[in-house]
Amino acid sequence: KNVHAILRALNMSEQPEKIEDTTGEENVQEEEEVLGQPKGEVVVETQGVTYVLKTVEANTGEESEEVLLNLRAKLYRWNEDETWKERGTGDLRILKNKETQKIRVLMRRDKILKVCANHFIYPSMELKPNVGNDKSWVYHVAADFADDVAKPEMLAVRFANIENATKFKEVFDAAKEAMKSFVEPAAPTSESESEEEKAEETKAETEAAPAEATA
């Protein structure tokens, strides 16, 4: 009897222990809490204050567009006081919508990503050299949407070197040809408005935009 009892004890000790499944949702959740970085959140601590920031996928409207050109540039706008005002420095891109085939210029300011240029390219738009600067172009836009509301603008765009300025003109002119099948915004109906606009364009073209190096 003692022998049988010993054998039974040995057999029981050789049985593998049951291993519990530790990959369930509760364990994953505990692991996330230990790390302190739950999914969809980023914890940032600065000057002794802790902030919990929620990550959000932002739709910029650029997901369905092809990038034809992407160059660093500085943008200026002709102001009401008849001077050039800096609008921002950042990546200037020429984008083509894969569905509509329309081509536009889009530029966002560094860091804050605020839009400083957003307009279609039409055949009537002409790039003119900026006075005394072969790295810069001046052109008129009938409807720019940088401020969410369409309005005419006189813009000057300046690049770091002549090579980039030339690339911009090549892609810009090619876009003008491709956009011939689209209707441009209506021109001013008033003859006086048209004359005033022409006079403003002439003055802007003869007034050189600042020529310091692009950041």
mmCIF file of C-alpha atoms in Angstrom:
data_model
loop_
_atom_site.group_PDB
_atom_site.id
_atom_site.type_symbol
_atom_site.label_atom_id
_atom_site.label_comp_id
_atom_site.label_asym_id
_atom_site.label_seq_id
_atom_site.Cartn_x
_atom_site.Cartn_y
_atom_site.Cartn_z
ATOM 1 C CA LYS A 1 0.000 0.000 0.000
ATOM 2 C CA ASN A 2 2.819 2.342 0.875
ATOM 3 C CA VAL A 3 4.423 1.681 -2.518
ATOM 4 C CA HIS A 4 1.174 2.496 -4.359
ATOM 5 C CA ALA A 5 0.751 5.666 -2.330
ATOM 6 C CA ILE A 6 4.287 6.807 -3.198
ATOM 7 C CA LEU A 7 3.741 6.114 -6.926
ATOM 8 C CA ARG A 8 0.495 8.118 -6.914
ATOM 9 C CA ALA A 9 2.284 10.994 -5.257
ATOM 10 C CA LEU A 10 5.055 10.916 -7.866
ATOM 11 C CA ASN A 11 2.550 10.894 -10.757
ATOM 12 C CA MET A 12 0.725 13.908 -9.352
ATOM 13 C CA SER A 13 3.947 15.852 -8.943
ATOM 14 C CA GLU A 14 4.817 15.273 -12.612
ATOM 15 C CA GLN A 15 1.551 16.839 -13.859
ATOM 16 C CA PRO A 16 2.230 20.219 -15.493
ATOM 17 C CA GLU A 17 0.719 23.178 -13.715
ATOM 18 C CA LYS A 18 -2.129 24.983 -15.488
ATOM 19 C CA ILE A 19 -0.909 28.179 -17.152
ATOM 20 C CA GLU A 20 -3.460 30.988 -17.178
ATOM 21 C CA ASP A 21 -3.910 33.174 -20.256
ATOM 22 C CA THR A 22 -2.380 36.574 -19.465
ATOM 23 C CA THR A 23 -3.029 38.192 -22.841
ATOM 24 C CA GLY A 24 -6.581 39.317 -22.127
ATOM 25 C CA GLU A 25 -7.899 42.862 -22.308
ATOM 26 C CA GLU A 26 -7.538 43.417 -18.574
ATOM 27 C CA ASN A 27 -3.803 42.703 -18.695
ATOM 28 C CA VAL A 28 -3.296 44.969 -21.717
ATOM 29 C CA GLN A 29 -5.185 47.728 -19.954
ATOM 30 C CA GLU A 30 -3.085 47.290 -16.801
ATOM 31 C CA GLU A 31 0.086 47.468 -18.897
ATOM 32 C CA GLU A 32 -1.071 50.707 -20.499
ATOM 33 C CA GLU A 33 -1.858 52.205 -17.101
ATOM 34 C CA VAL A 34 1.594 51.255 -15.839
ATOM 35 C CA LEU A 35 3.250 52.915 -18.813
ATOM 36 C CA GLY A 36 1.132 56.026 -18.256
ATOM 37 C CA GLN A 37 0.536 56.468 -22.008
ATOM 38 C CA PRO A 38 -2.948 55.143 -22.871
ATOM 39 C CA LYS A 39 -3.729 54.785 -26.557
ATOM 40 C CA GLY A 40 -4.800 58.080 -28.146
ATOM 41 C CA GLU A 41 -3.124 60.188 -25.458
ATOM 42 C CA VAL A 42 0.272 61.831 -24.958
ATOM 43 C CA VAL A 43 1.414 62.996 -21.530
ATOM 44 C CA VAL A 44 3.610 66.109 -21.554
ATOM 45 C CA GLU A 45 5.204 67.647 -18.466
ATOM 46 C CA THR A 46 6.595 71.169 -18.579
ATOM 47 C CA GLN A 47 7.514 73.597 -15.783
ATOM 48 C CA GLY A 48 6.078 71.223 -13.187
ATOM 49 C CA VAL A 49 2.681 71.007 -14.885
ATOM 50 C CA THR A 50 1.466 67.787 -16.505
ATOM 51 C CA TYR A 51 -0.768 67.961 -19.565
ATOM 52 C CA VAL A 52 -2.664 65.058 -21.120
ATOM 53 C CA LEU A 53 -3.033 65.684 -24.859
ATOM 54 C CA LYS A 54 -5.398 63.626 -26.971
ATOM 55 C CA THR A 55 -4.085 62.622 -30.392
ATOM 56 C CA VAL A 56 -6.515 63.400 -33.223
ATOM 57 C CA GLU A 57 -6.188 62.449 -36.874
ATOM 58 C CA ALA A 58 -6.575 65.671 -38.841
ATOM 59 C CA ASN A 59 -7.880 65.729 -42.406
ATOM 60 C CA THR A 60 -6.130 68.591 -44.225
ATOM 61 C CA GLY A 61 -7.780 68.024 -47.613
ATOM 62 C CA GLU A 62 -4.370 67.296 -49.122
ATOM 63 C CA GLU A 63 -4.678 63.503 -48.861
ATOM 64 C CA SER A 64 -6.199 63.226 -52.344
ATOM 65 C CA GLU A 65 -3.607 65.465 -54.016
ATOM 66 C CA GLU A 66 -0.360 64.742 -55.825
ATOM 67 C CA VAL A 67 2.655 66.896 -54.929
ATOM 68 C CA LEU A 68 4.093 68.396 -58.132
ATOM 69 C CA LEU A 69 6.547 70.696 -56.358
ATOM 70 C CA ASN A 70 7.712 71.303 -52.784
ATOM 71 C CA LEU A 71 10.202 74.114 -52.110
ATOM 72 C CA ARG A 72 11.204 76.323 -49.207
ATOM 73 C CA ALA A 73 10.131 79.912 -49.770
ATOM 74 C CA LYS A 74 9.185 83.214 -48.185
ATOM 75 C CA LEU A 75 5.919 84.883 -49.177
ATOM 76 C CA TYR A 76 4.982 88.574 -49.259
ATOM 77 C CA ARG A 77 1.642 90.308 -49.868
ATOM 78 C CA TRP A 78 1.153 93.784 -51.332
ATOM 79 C CA ASN A 79 -0.490 95.736 -48.505
ATOM 80 C CA GLU A 80 -3.087 98.507 -48.559
ATOM 81 C CA ASP A 81 -0.430 101.007 -47.487
ATOM 82 C CA GLU A 82 1.415 100.172 -50.743
ATOM 83 C CA THR A 83 4.239 98.220 -49.116
ATOM 84 C CA TRP A 84 5.222 94.556 -49.148
ATOM 85 C CA LYS A 85 4.221 92.743 -45.954
ATOM 86 C CA GLU A 86 5.748 89.377 -45.056
ATOM 87 C CA ARG A 87 3.112 86.650 -44.929
ATOM 88 C CA GLY A 88 5.259 83.729 -43.824
ATOM 89 C CA THR A 89 8.148 81.334 -44.396
ATOM 90 C CA GLY A 90 7.619 77.638 -45.039
ATOM 91 C CA ASP A 91 7.130 74.905 -47.631
ATOM 92 C CA LEU A 92 5.449 76.120 -50.805
ATOM 93 C CA ARG A 93 3.775 73.284 -52.691
ATOM 94 C CA ILE A 94 2.009 72.939 -56.010
ATOM 95 C CA LEU A 95 -0.662 70.239 -55.679
ATOM 96 C CA LYS A 96 -2.801 68.408 -58.239
ATOM 97 C CA ASN A 97 -6.131 66.898 -57.217
ATOM 98 C CA LYS A 98 -6.265 63.272 -58.373
ATOM 99 C CA GLU A 99 -10.022 63.414 -58.981
ATOM 100 C CA THR A 100 -10.746 66.900 -60.348
ATOM 101 C CA GLN A 101 -7.251 67.408 -61.894
ATOM 102 C CA LYS A 102 -7.256 70.990 -60.623
ATOM 103 C CA ILE A 103 -3.884 72.432 -59.610
ATOM 104 C CA ARG A 104 -3.300 74.868 -56.781
ATOM 105 C CA VAL A 105 -0.572 76.583 -54.766
ATOM 106 C CA LEU A 106 -0.603 75.828 -51.047
ATOM 107 C CA MET A 107 1.835 77.255 -48.529
ATOM 108 C CA ARG A 108 1.845 76.894 -44.737
ATOM 109 C CA ARG A 109 3.897 78.858 -42.232
ATOM 110 C CA ASP A 110 6.547 76.988 -40.260
ATOM 111 C CA LYS A 111 5.657 75.504 -36.843
ATOM 112 C CA ILE A 112 2.075 76.795 -36.603
ATOM 113 C CA LEU A 113 1.192 75.459 -40.105
ATOM 114 C CA LYS A 114 -1.159 78.378 -40.744
ATOM 115 C CA VAL A 115 -2.087 78.699 -44.418
ATOM 116 C CA CYS A 116 -0.566 81.807 -46.015
ATOM 117 C CA ALA A 117 -1.307 81.005 -49.692
ATOM 118 C CA ASN A 118 -4.077 78.861 -51.154
ATOM 119 C CA HIS A 119 -5.166 79.474 -54.725
ATOM 120 C CA PHE A 120 -5.644 77.746 -58.067
ATOM 121 C CA ILE A 121 -3.270 78.374 -60.974
ATOM 122 C CA TYR A 122 -4.970 79.779 -64.082
ATOM 123 C CA PRO A 123 -3.631 80.525 -67.606
ATOM 124 C CA SER A 124 -4.022 84.296 -67.182
ATOM 125 C CA MET A 125 -1.641 84.381 -64.213
ATOM 126 C CA GLU A 126 1.799 85.654 -65.151
ATOM 127 C CA LEU A 127 4.980 85.397 -63.110
ATOM 128 C CA LYS A 128 7.013 88.582 -63.351
ATOM 129 C CA PRO A 129 10.566 89.004 -62.030
ATOM 130 C CA ASN A 130 10.794 90.993 -58.825
ATOM 131 C CA VAL A 131 12.788 94.204 -59.201
ATOM 132 C CA GLY A 132 16.465 93.618 -58.449
ATOM 133 C CA ASN A 133 15.991 90.004 -57.324
ATOM 134 C CA ASP A 134 16.390 87.059 -59.695
ATOM 135 C CA LYS A 135 15.282 84.610 -56.976
ATOM 136 C CA SER A 136 11.801 86.120 -56.646
ATOM 137 C CA TRP A 137 8.550 86.295 -58.634
ATOM 138 C CA VAL A 138 5.583 88.661 -58.415
ATOM 139 C CA TYR A 139 2.089 87.674 -59.577
ATOM 140 C CA HIS A 140 -1.580 88.592 -59.155
ATOM 141 C CA VAL A 141 -4.201 86.179 -57.809
ATOM 142 C CA ALA A 142 -7.887 86.784 -58.532
ATOM 143 C CA ALA A 143 -9.052 84.599 -55.622
ATOM 144 C CA ASP A 144 -6.781 83.511 -52.775
ATOM 145 C CA PHE A 145 -8.362 81.494 -49.933
ATOM 146 C CA ALA A 146 -5.597 81.806 -47.305
ATOM 147 C CA ASP A 147 -7.981 83.706 -45.010
ATOM 148 C CA ASP A 148 -10.889 81.336 -45.799
ATOM 149 C CA VAL A 149 -12.573 84.075 -47.837
ATOM 150 C CA ALA A 150 -11.707 84.461 -51.527
ATOM 151 C CA LYS A 151 -10.068 87.795 -52.293
ATOM 152 C CA PRO A 152 -7.652 89.186 -54.885
ATOM 153 C CA GLU A 153 -4.021 89.429 -53.844
ATOM 154 C CA MET A 154 -0.705 90.606 -55.249
ATOM 155 C CA LEU A 155 1.942 88.163 -54.041
ATOM 156 C CA ALA A 156 5.729 87.999 -54.148
ATOM 157 C CA VAL A 157 7.429 84.666 -53.540
ATOM 158 C CA ARG A 158 11.176 84.448 -52.895
ATOM 159 C CA PHE A 159 13.365 81.337 -52.950
ATOM 160 C CA ALA A 160 16.796 80.527 -51.544
ATOM 161 C CA ASN A 161 18.474 80.382 -54.950
ATOM 162 C CA ILE A 162 17.941 80.900 -58.690
ATOM 163 C CA GLU A 163 17.623 77.156 -59.302
ATOM 164 C CA ASN A 164 14.561 76.874 -57.058
ATOM 165 C CA ALA A 165 13.028 80.019 -58.536
ATOM 166 C CA THR A 166 13.438 78.498 -62.021
ATOM 167 C CA LYS A 167 11.885 75.188 -60.931
ATOM 168 C CA PHE A 168 8.887 77.031 -59.535
ATOM 169 C CA LYS A 169 8.328 78.906 -62.792
ATOM 170 C CA GLU A 170 8.610 75.708 -64.867
ATOM 171 C CA VAL A 171 6.010 73.829 -62.819
ATOM 172 C CA PHE A 172 3.809 76.940 -62.508
ATOM 173 C CA ASP A 173 3.763 77.482 -66.291
ATOM 174 C CA ALA A 174 3.046 73.775 -66.916
ATOM 175 C CA ALA A 175 0.131 74.003 -64.486
ATOM 176 C CA LYS A 176 -1.249 76.991 -66.412
ATOM 177 C CA GLU A 177 -1.396 74.860 -69.558
ATOM 178 C CA ALA A 178 -3.047 71.974 -67.723
ATOM 179 C CA MET A 179 -5.687 74.302 -66.239
ATOM 180 C CA LYS A 180 -6.869 75.730 -69.581
ATOM 181 C CA SER A 181 -9.999 73.566 -69.510
ATOM 182 C CA PHE A 182 -11.202 75.144 -66.251
ATOM 183 C CA VAL A 183 -13.145 78.388 -65.946
ATOM 184 C CA GLU A 184 -11.313 81.218 -64.228
ATOM 185 C CA PRO A 185 -12.930 83.503 -61.624
ATOM 186 C CA ALA A 186 -14.819 86.408 -63.160
ATOM 187 C CA ALA A 187 -12.830 89.580 -63.829
ATOM 188 C CA PRO A 188 -13.940 92.909 -62.279
ATOM 189 C CA THR A 189 -17.089 94.219 -63.994
ATOM 190 C CA SER A 190 -16.400 97.870 -63.287
ATOM 191 C CA GLU A 191 -13.985 99.601 -65.652
ATOM 192 C CA SER A 192 -12.772 101.881 -62.850
ATOM 193 C CA GLU A 193 -12.037 98.875 -60.624
ATOM 194 C CA SER A 194 -10.112 97.268 -63.450
ATOM 195 C CA GLU A 195 -8.009 100.388 -64.009
ATOM 196 C CA GLU A 196 -7.283 100.703 -60.285
ATOM 197 C CA GLU A 197 -6.214 97.060 -60.157
ATOM 198 C CA LYS A 198 -3.861 97.510 -63.111
ATOM 199 C CA ALA A 199 -2.321 100.601 -61.513
ATOM 200 C CA GLU A 200 -1.799 98.697 -58.255
ATOM 201 C CA GLU A 201 -0.164 95.791 -60.095
ATOM 202 C CA THR A 202 2.210 98.177 -61.881
ATOM 203 C CA LYS A 203 3.227 99.868 -58.626
ATOM 204 C CA ALA A 204 3.743 96.496 -56.883
ATOM 205 C CA GLU A 205 5.892 95.214 -59.751
ATOM 206 C CA THR A 206 8.164 98.250 -59.580
ATOM 207 C CA GLU A 207 8.505 98.097 -55.778
ATOM 208 C CA ALA A 208 11.062 95.452 -54.870
ATOM 209 C CA ALA A 209 10.168 93.026 -52.111
ATOM 210 C CA PRO A 210 12.709 92.642 -49.273
ATOM 211 C CA ALA A 211 15.712 90.648 -50.468
ATOM 212 C CA GLU A 212 17.218 89.141 -47.318
ATOM 213 C CA ALA A 213 18.168 85.446 -47.430
ATOM 214 C CA THR A 214 15.395 82.868 -47.122
ATOM 215 C CA ALA A 215 15.294 81.155 -43.753
#
